């Protein structure tokens, strides 16, 4: 058996084409404000990718690129201005923020109706209650879309997540639980992790350790989702050792071309939805 490749790039292109068609056809002009503090290499690349993809589908972006030593008050003032600016539909603060800033305090200042990253406690709280939030975080949304191309009925599936972050693990666990999955969240302090991962029907790796998941970590016929973007010997790779597992898994997302493009597409879909929401069209 060779694993089916879940082509995130292709699915993302279809979503982006749909957004482009709708913005052009209806003359909509959604606008996304991106707040970036400092010059973290990965964040600079992610932000540039988001801006380029947004432009291609008719979504404007405005970038607030602030110095590394920007203080909390300045950042909160920018968010307040974006919240009250009717031409701005969505706001994201690229994470991680420099260590002197309290990211929770900054995120909590974003209006929940403009929180297209879905990180505000109002939105995460509604998700926890299995109610409809304004927005769900982009990476988990993209992962759910990819999983559903393989498993249309998730009820009763045994899902193991590696990583318990605010951005991926926690919201994804909630989305899966809301679909009646049995969810195990593992993290850096988990003991005997392989015992847990090797029972997973669906395994999601979001730990940021290059090629950590090997063949003996997985069950025969598992669906594997790789959130990692690592560089090893100059080559991009995920948290799952693709070549090692490909003959044992049923399906796998590649790196690059899997979760990454889906995250960008879902962020832009959220921004499009924010525009509709704020214009009474949702
Ligand atoms: N850093 C890594 N992923 C993300 C994301 O999805 N949103 C934001 N704001 N920052 C990130």
mmCIF file of C-alpha atoms and ligand atoms in Angstrom:
data_model
loop_
_atom_site.group_PDB
_atom_site.id
_atom_site.type_symbol
_atom_site.label_atom_id
_atom_site.label_comp_id
_atom_site.label_asym_id
_atom_site.label_seq_id
_atom_site.Cartn_x
_atom_site.Cartn_y
_atom_site.Cartn_z
ATOM 1 C CA UNK A 1 0.000 0.000 0.000
ATOM 2 C CA UNK A 2 1.204 3.478 -0.795
ATOM 3 C CA UNK A 3 -0.479 6.345 1.004
ATOM 4 C CA UNK A 4 -2.834 8.645 -0.864
ATOM 5 C CA UNK A 5 -1.448 12.184 -0.933
ATOM 6 C CA UNK A 6 -3.895 14.744 0.425
ATOM 7 C CA UNK A 7 -3.154 17.634 -1.933
ATOM 8 C CA UNK A 8 -3.597 20.723 0.263
ATOM 9 C CA UNK A 9 -2.285 22.996 -2.455
ATOM 10 C CA UNK A 10 -4.977 21.885 -4.900
ATOM 11 C CA UNK A 11 -7.823 22.135 -2.353
ATOM 12 C CA UNK A 12 -6.533 25.577 -1.304
ATOM 13 C CA UNK A 13 -6.467 26.744 -4.935
ATOM 14 C CA UNK A 14 -10.115 25.752 -5.338
ATOM 15 C CA UNK A 15 -11.079 27.715 -2.201
ATOM 16 C CA UNK A 16 -9.059 30.739 -3.338
ATOM 17 C CA UNK A 17 -10.580 30.606 -6.830
ATOM 18 C CA UNK A 18 -14.045 30.639 -5.251
ATOM 19 C CA UNK A 19 -13.177 33.714 -3.133
ATOM 20 C CA UNK A 20 -11.725 35.482 -6.181
ATOM 21 C CA UNK A 21 -14.799 34.760 -8.228
ATOM 22 C CA UNK A 22 -17.113 36.038 -5.486
ATOM 23 C CA UNK A 23 -15.187 39.243 -4.710
ATOM 24 C CA UNK A 24 -14.967 40.083 -8.430
ATOM 25 C CA UNK A 25 -18.551 39.162 -9.253
ATOM 26 C CA UNK A 26 -20.142 41.086 -6.385
ATOM 27 C CA UNK A 27 -17.606 43.956 -6.368
ATOM 28 C CA UNK A 28 -16.694 43.203 -2.746
ATOM 29 C CA UNK A 29 -13.427 44.566 -1.373
ATOM 30 C CA UNK A 30 -12.571 42.839 1.919
ATOM 31 C CA UNK A 31 -9.600 44.254 3.803
ATOM 32 C CA UNK A 32 -7.289 42.449 6.232
ATOM 33 C CA UNK A 33 -5.043 44.264 8.729
ATOM 34 C CA UNK A 34 -1.878 42.344 9.605
ATOM 35 C CA UNK A 35 0.128 43.342 12.669
ATOM 36 C CA UNK A 36 3.720 42.102 12.700
ATOM 37 C CA UNK A 37 6.135 42.985 15.490
ATOM 38 C CA UNK A 38 9.844 42.477 14.837
ATOM 39 C CA UNK A 39 11.618 40.511 12.115
ATOM 40 C CA UNK A 40 11.252 36.819 12.945
ATOM 41 C CA UNK A 41 12.359 35.038 9.736
ATOM 42 C CA UNK A 42 9.460 32.573 9.589
ATOM 43 C CA UNK A 43 6.872 35.260 10.428
ATOM 44 C CA UNK A 44 8.183 37.509 7.629
ATOM 45 C CA UNK A 45 7.703 34.656 5.139
ATOM 46 C CA UNK A 46 4.238 33.714 6.455
ATOM 47 C CA UNK A 47 3.060 37.329 6.333
ATOM 48 C CA UNK A 48 4.389 37.838 2.807
ATOM 49 C CA UNK A 49 2.609 34.644 1.682
ATOM 50 C CA UNK A 50 -0.665 35.826 3.219
ATOM 51 C CA UNK A 51 -0.359 39.229 1.526
ATOM 52 C CA UNK A 52 0.453 37.766 -1.890
ATOM 53 C CA UNK A 53 -2.400 35.257 -1.721
ATOM 54 C CA UNK A 54 -4.826 37.955 -0.533
ATOM 55 C CA UNK A 55 -3.958 40.252 -3.457
ATOM 56 C CA UNK A 56 -4.560 37.437 -5.931
ATOM 57 C CA UNK A 57 -8.147 36.945 -4.717
ATOM 58 C CA UNK A 58 -9.196 40.581 -4.408
ATOM 59 C CA UNK A 59 -8.587 40.990 -0.675
ATOM 60 C CA UNK A 60 -6.645 44.098 0.277
ATOM 61 C CA UNK A 61 -4.124 43.957 3.100
ATOM 62 C CA UNK A 62 -2.646 46.662 5.281
ATOM 63 C CA UNK A 63 0.541 45.728 7.137
ATOM 64 C CA UNK A 64 1.520 47.347 10.429
ATOM 65 C CA UNK A 65 5.155 46.255 10.630
ATOM 66 C CA UNK A 66 6.392 47.447 14.003
ATOM 67 C CA UNK A 67 9.820 47.498 15.598
ATOM 68 C CA UNK A 68 10.837 44.631 17.889
ATOM 69 C CA UNK A 69 10.786 46.941 20.957
ATOM 70 C CA UNK A 70 7.237 48.251 20.355
ATOM 71 C CA UNK A 71 5.441 48.621 23.677
ATOM 72 C CA UNK A 72 2.068 47.222 24.700
ATOM 73 C CA UNK A 73 0.259 50.578 24.643
ATOM 74 C CA UNK A 74 1.322 51.294 21.070
ATOM 75 C CA UNK A 75 0.154 47.860 19.947
ATOM 76 C CA UNK A 76 -3.187 48.180 21.739
ATOM 77 C CA UNK A 77 -3.680 51.618 20.156
ATOM 78 C CA UNK A 78 -3.173 50.143 16.669
ATOM 79 C CA UNK A 79 -5.678 47.386 17.392
ATOM 80 C CA UNK A 80 -8.203 49.894 18.743
ATOM 81 C CA UNK A 81 -7.835 51.937 15.546
ATOM 82 C CA UNK A 82 -8.347 48.839 13.372
ATOM 83 C CA UNK A 83 -11.373 47.822 15.447
ATOM 84 C CA UNK A 84 -13.043 51.167 14.831
ATOM 85 C CA UNK A 85 -12.007 51.501 11.167
ATOM 86 C CA UNK A 86 -15.055 50.432 9.121
ATOM 87 C CA UNK A 87 -12.904 49.784 6.037
ATOM 88 C CA UNK A 88 -10.999 47.018 7.878
ATOM 89 C CA UNK A 89 -12.877 43.703 8.084
ATOM 90 C CA UNK A 90 -10.322 41.365 9.631
ATOM 91 C CA UNK A 91 -7.371 41.792 12.003
ATOM 92 C CA UNK A 92 -4.554 39.359 12.738
ATOM 93 C CA UNK A 93 -1.541 39.712 14.996
ATOM 94 C CA UNK A 94 1.198 37.445 13.688
ATOM 95 C CA UNK A 95 2.498 35.136 16.429
ATOM 96 C CA UNK A 96 4.846 34.644 18.158
ATOM 97 C CA UNK A 97 5.151 38.156 19.580
ATOM 98 C CA UNK A 98 8.448 39.249 21.166
ATOM 99 C CA UNK A 99 8.789 37.986 24.750
ATOM 100 C CA UNK A 100 8.112 41.370 26.420
ATOM 101 C CA UNK A 101 4.562 41.403 25.021
ATOM 102 C CA UNK A 102 1.642 39.467 26.521
ATOM 103 C CA UNK A 103 0.007 37.873 23.481
ATOM 104 C CA UNK A 104 -3.230 37.014 25.304
ATOM 105 C CA UNK A 105 -3.738 40.646 26.297
ATOM 106 C CA UNK A 106 -3.084 41.807 22.732
ATOM 107 C CA UNK A 107 -5.342 39.185 21.070
ATOM 108 C CA UNK A 108 -8.123 39.825 23.598
ATOM 109 C CA UNK A 109 -8.258 43.446 22.407
ATOM 110 C CA UNK A 110 -9.274 42.454 18.843
ATOM 111 C CA UNK A 111 -12.993 42.775 18.210
ATOM 112 C CA UNK A 112 -14.392 39.186 18.069
ATOM 113 C CA UNK A 113 -16.239 40.164 14.848
ATOM 114 C CA UNK A 114 -12.873 41.023 13.224
ATOM 115 C CA UNK A 115 -10.881 38.178 14.813
ATOM 116 C CA UNK A 116 -10.297 36.235 11.582
ATOM 117 C CA UNK A 117 -7.623 34.108 13.301
ATOM 118 C CA UNK A 118 -10.339 32.856 15.671
ATOM 119 C CA UNK A 119 -8.041 33.252 18.695
ATOM 120 C CA UNK A 120 -10.200 35.600 20.816
ATOM 121 C CA UNK A 121 -11.715 33.881 23.899
ATOM 122 C CA UNK A 122 -15.196 34.857 22.716
ATOM 123 C CA UNK A 123 -14.672 32.760 19.578
ATOM 124 C CA UNK A 124 -12.751 29.901 21.245
ATOM 125 C CA UNK A 125 -15.377 29.844 24.027
ATOM 126 C CA UNK A 126 -18.267 29.435 21.609
ATOM 127 C CA UNK A 127 -16.365 26.659 19.845
ATOM 128 C CA UNK A 128 -15.866 24.907 23.207
ATOM 129 C CA UNK A 129 -19.609 25.099 23.825
ATOM 130 C CA UNK A 130 -20.239 23.532 20.397
ATOM 131 C CA UNK A 131 -21.886 26.765 19.286
ATOM 132 C CA UNK A 132 -21.078 28.712 16.119
ATOM 133 C CA UNK A 133 -18.231 31.223 16.670
ATOM 134 C CA UNK A 134 -17.736 34.175 14.312
ATOM 135 C CA UNK A 135 -14.435 32.579 13.242
ATOM 136 C CA UNK A 136 -12.506 29.340 13.736
ATOM 137 C CA UNK A 137 -8.686 29.298 13.584
ATOM 138 C CA UNK A 138 -7.376 28.801 10.044
ATOM 139 C CA UNK A 139 -4.985 25.880 10.511
ATOM 140 C CA UNK A 140 -7.522 23.631 12.314
ATOM 141 C CA UNK A 141 -10.193 24.594 9.765
ATOM 142 C CA UNK A 142 -7.849 23.633 6.936
ATOM 143 C CA UNK A 143 -6.981 20.347 8.639
ATOM 144 C CA UNK A 144 -10.669 19.470 9.109
ATOM 145 C CA UNK A 145 -11.301 20.164 5.415
ATOM 146 C CA UNK A 146 -8.435 17.870 4.412
ATOM 147 C CA UNK A 147 -9.459 15.080 6.810
ATOM 148 C CA UNK A 148 -12.996 15.195 5.414
ATOM 149 C CA UNK A 149 -11.706 14.475 1.899
ATOM 150 C CA UNK A 150 -10.685 11.049 3.267
ATOM 151 C CA UNK A 151 -13.164 10.373 6.130
ATOM 152 C CA UNK A 152 -16.641 11.753 5.518
ATOM 153 C CA UNK A 153 -17.960 10.376 8.832
ATOM 154 C CA UNK A 154 -15.701 11.143 11.770
ATOM 155 C CA UNK A 155 -18.013 9.791 14.475
ATOM 156 C CA UNK A 156 -16.135 7.392 16.800
ATOM 157 C CA UNK A 157 -12.759 7.849 15.095
ATOM 158 C CA UNK A 158 -9.738 7.652 17.368
ATOM 159 C CA UNK A 159 -7.689 10.821 16.790
ATOM 160 C CA UNK A 160 -4.351 11.588 18.412
ATOM 161 C CA UNK A 161 -2.836 15.070 18.279
ATOM 162 C CA UNK A 162 0.821 15.783 18.948
ATOM 163 C CA UNK A 163 0.952 19.359 20.247
ATOM 164 C CA UNK A 164 -1.441 21.371 22.427
ATOM 165 C CA UNK A 165 -0.962 24.903 21.089
ATOM 166 C CA UNK A 166 -3.528 27.703 21.031
ATOM 167 C CA UNK A 167 -3.107 27.916 17.255
ATOM 168 C CA UNK A 168 -3.504 24.240 16.308
ATOM 169 C CA UNK A 169 -3.877 21.511 18.949
ATOM 170 C CA UNK A 170 -6.510 22.977 21.246
ATOM 171 C CA UNK A 171 -8.992 24.324 18.670
ATOM 172 C CA UNK A 172 -8.508 21.232 16.490
ATOM 173 C CA UNK A 173 -9.253 18.948 19.458
ATOM 174 C CA UNK A 174 -12.494 20.853 20.014
ATOM 175 C CA UNK A 175 -13.524 20.687 16.349
ATOM 176 C CA UNK A 176 -12.882 16.933 16.319
ATOM 177 C CA UNK A 177 -14.726 16.386 19.598
ATOM 178 C CA UNK A 178 -17.667 18.344 18.173
ATOM 179 C CA UNK A 179 -17.660 15.773 15.327
ATOM 180 C CA UNK A 180 -17.857 12.899 17.869
ATOM 181 C CA UNK A 181 -14.218 11.804 17.624
ATOM 182 C CA UNK A 182 -12.358 10.319 20.585
ATOM 183 C CA UNK A 183 -9.507 12.798 20.944
ATOM 184 C CA UNK A 184 -6.192 12.385 22.730
ATOM 185 C CA UNK A 185 -3.959 15.452 23.000
ATOM 186 C CA UNK A 186 -0.312 14.610 23.578
ATOM 187 C CA UNK A 187 2.487 17.087 24.268
ATOM 188 C CA UNK A 188 6.083 17.351 25.364
ATOM 189 C CA UNK A 189 5.365 15.866 28.825
ATOM 190 C CA UNK A 190 3.347 12.898 27.544
ATOM 191 C CA UNK A 191 4.772 9.532 28.579
ATOM 192 C CA UNK A 192 4.927 6.546 26.220
ATOM 193 C CA UNK A 193 3.702 8.675 23.346
ATOM 194 C CA UNK A 194 4.167 5.920 20.749
ATOM 195 C CA UNK A 195 1.678 3.718 22.610
ATOM 196 C CA UNK A 196 -0.934 6.401 22.022
ATOM 197 C CA UNK A 197 -0.029 7.415 18.459
ATOM 198 C CA UNK A 198 0.096 3.806 17.274
ATOM 199 C CA UNK A 199 -3.625 3.424 18.053
ATOM 200 C CA UNK A 200 -4.711 6.489 16.089
ATOM 201 C CA UNK A 201 -7.030 6.213 13.084
ATOM 202 C CA UNK A 202 -6.051 9.821 12.411
ATOM 203 C CA UNK A 203 -2.767 11.279 13.660
ATOM 204 C CA UNK A 204 -2.002 15.004 13.563
ATOM 205 C CA UNK A 205 1.607 16.044 14.178
ATOM 206 C CA UNK A 206 2.126 19.667 15.208
ATOM 207 C CA UNK A 207 5.196 19.524 17.411
ATOM 208 C CA UNK A 208 7.841 21.281 15.290
ATOM 209 C CA UNK A 209 10.379 18.451 15.449
ATOM 210 C CA UNK A 210 11.701 17.430 12.021
ATOM 211 C CA UNK A 211 10.739 13.872 10.968
ATOM 212 C CA UNK A 212 9.835 12.833 14.526
ATOM 213 C CA UNK A 213 7.007 10.444 13.610
ATOM 214 C CA UNK A 214 8.328 7.165 12.174
ATOM 215 C CA UNK A 215 6.692 3.996 10.885
ATOM 216 C CA UNK A 216 6.584 2.381 14.330
ATOM 217 C CA UNK A 217 4.579 5.353 15.686
ATOM 218 C CA UNK A 218 1.570 4.717 13.454
ATOM 219 C CA UNK A 219 -1.201 2.199 12.909
ATOM 220 C CA UNK A 220 -1.598 0.393 9.582
ATOM 221 C CA UNK A 221 -3.891 2.447 7.357
ATOM 222 C CA UNK A 222 -3.769 5.607 9.477
ATOM 223 C CA UNK A 223 -4.575 9.050 8.068
ATOM 224 C CA UNK A 224 -1.634 11.355 8.778
ATOM 225 C CA UNK A 225 -1.756 15.155 8.935
ATOM 226 C CA UNK A 226 1.589 16.926 9.104
ATOM 227 C CA UNK A 227 1.529 20.505 10.420
ATOM 228 C CA UNK A 228 5.302 20.818 10.793
ATOM 229 C CA UNK A 229 7.433 23.076 8.610
ATOM 230 C CA UNK A 230 11.058 22.360 9.445
ATOM 231 C CA UNK A 231 14.307 22.722 7.590
ATOM 232 C CA UNK A 232 16.753 19.831 7.703
ATOM 233 C CA UNK A 233 19.966 19.872 5.650
ATOM 234 C CA UNK A 234 18.545 22.812 3.692
ATOM 235 C CA UNK A 235 15.385 20.879 2.748
ATOM 236 C CA UNK A 236 11.831 21.566 3.970
ATOM 237 C CA UNK A 237 10.321 18.695 5.891
ATOM 238 C CA UNK A 238 7.444 18.024 8.261
ATOM 239 C CA UNK A 239 7.137 16.447 11.707
ATOM 240 C CA UNK A 240 6.349 13.096 10.050
ATOM 241 C CA UNK A 241 9.058 11.123 8.250
ATOM 242 C CA UNK A 242 7.211 10.912 4.935
ATOM 243 C CA UNK A 243 9.440 8.308 3.257
ATOM 244 C CA UNK A 244 9.430 6.070 6.338
ATOM 245 C CA UNK A 245 5.627 6.010 6.780
ATOM 246 C CA UNK A 246 4.326 6.252 3.204
ATOM 247 C CA UNK A 247 3.877 2.494 2.723
ATOM 248 C CA UNK A 248 2.029 2.016 6.016
ATOM 249 C CA UNK A 249 -0.384 4.978 6.073
ATOM 250 C CA UNK A 250 -3.639 5.207 4.090
ATOM 251 C CA UNK A 251 -3.270 8.935 3.435
ATOM 252 C CA UNK A 252 -0.841 11.717 4.253
ATOM 253 C CA UNK A 253 -0.453 15.464 3.766
ATOM 254 C CA UNK A 254 2.841 16.459 2.110
ATOM 255 C CA UNK A 255 5.254 19.164 3.283
ATOM 256 C CA UNK A 256 5.304 21.524 1.496
ATOM 257 C CA UNK A 257 1.919 21.579 -0.237
ATOM 258 C CA UNK A 258 -0.305 20.257 2.555
ATOM 259 C CA UNK A 259 -1.409 22.142 5.664
ATOM 260 C CA UNK A 260 0.506 25.365 4.800
ATOM 261 C CA UNK A 261 -1.520 26.445 1.740
ATOM 262 C CA UNK A 262 -4.764 25.394 3.451
ATOM 263 C CA UNK A 263 -4.021 27.728 6.379
ATOM 264 C CA UNK A 264 -3.648 30.716 4.057
ATOM 265 C CA UNK A 265 -6.813 29.811 2.122
ATOM 266 C CA UNK A 266 -8.859 29.471 5.333
ATOM 267 C CA UNK A 267 -7.595 32.802 6.686
ATOM 268 C CA UNK A 268 -8.726 34.491 3.478
ATOM 269 C CA UNK A 269 -12.053 32.671 3.565
ATOM 270 C CA UNK A 270 -12.503 33.982 7.123
ATOM 271 C CA UNK A 271 -11.646 37.497 5.914
ATOM 272 C CA UNK A 272 -14.213 37.211 3.126
ATOM 273 C CA UNK A 273 -16.773 36.029 5.712
ATOM 274 C CA UNK A 274 -15.825 38.986 7.968
ATOM 275 C CA UNK A 275 -16.681 41.347 5.113
ATOM 276 C CA UNK A 276 -20.067 39.655 4.645
ATOM 277 C CA UNK A 277 -20.719 39.680 8.405
ATOM 278 C CA UNK A 278 -19.989 43.386 8.697
ATOM 279 C CA UNK A 279 -22.154 44.194 5.689
ATOM 280 C CA UNK A 280 -25.132 42.226 6.994
ATOM 281 C CA UNK A 281 -24.776 39.598 4.254
ATOM 282 C CA UNK A 282 -23.998 36.553 6.395
HETATM 283 N N1 LIG B 1 1.850 32.002 13.704
HETATM 284 C C1 LIG B 1 1.843 30.724 13.234
HETATM 285 N N2 LIG B 1 0.626 30.419 12.725
HETATM 286 C C2 LIG B 1 -0.142 31.520 12.879
HETATM 287 C C3 LIG B 1 -1.496 31.824 12.553
HETATM 288 O O1 LIG B 1 -2.261 30.999 12.020
HETATM 289 N N3 LIG B 1 -1.914 33.073 12.870
HETATM 290 C C4 LIG B 1 -1.099 33.985 13.473
HETATM 291 N N4 LIG B 1 -1.606 35.189 13.759
HETATM 292 N N5 LIG B 1 0.151 33.736 13.793
HETATM 293 C C5 LIG B 1 0.635 32.515 13.497
#
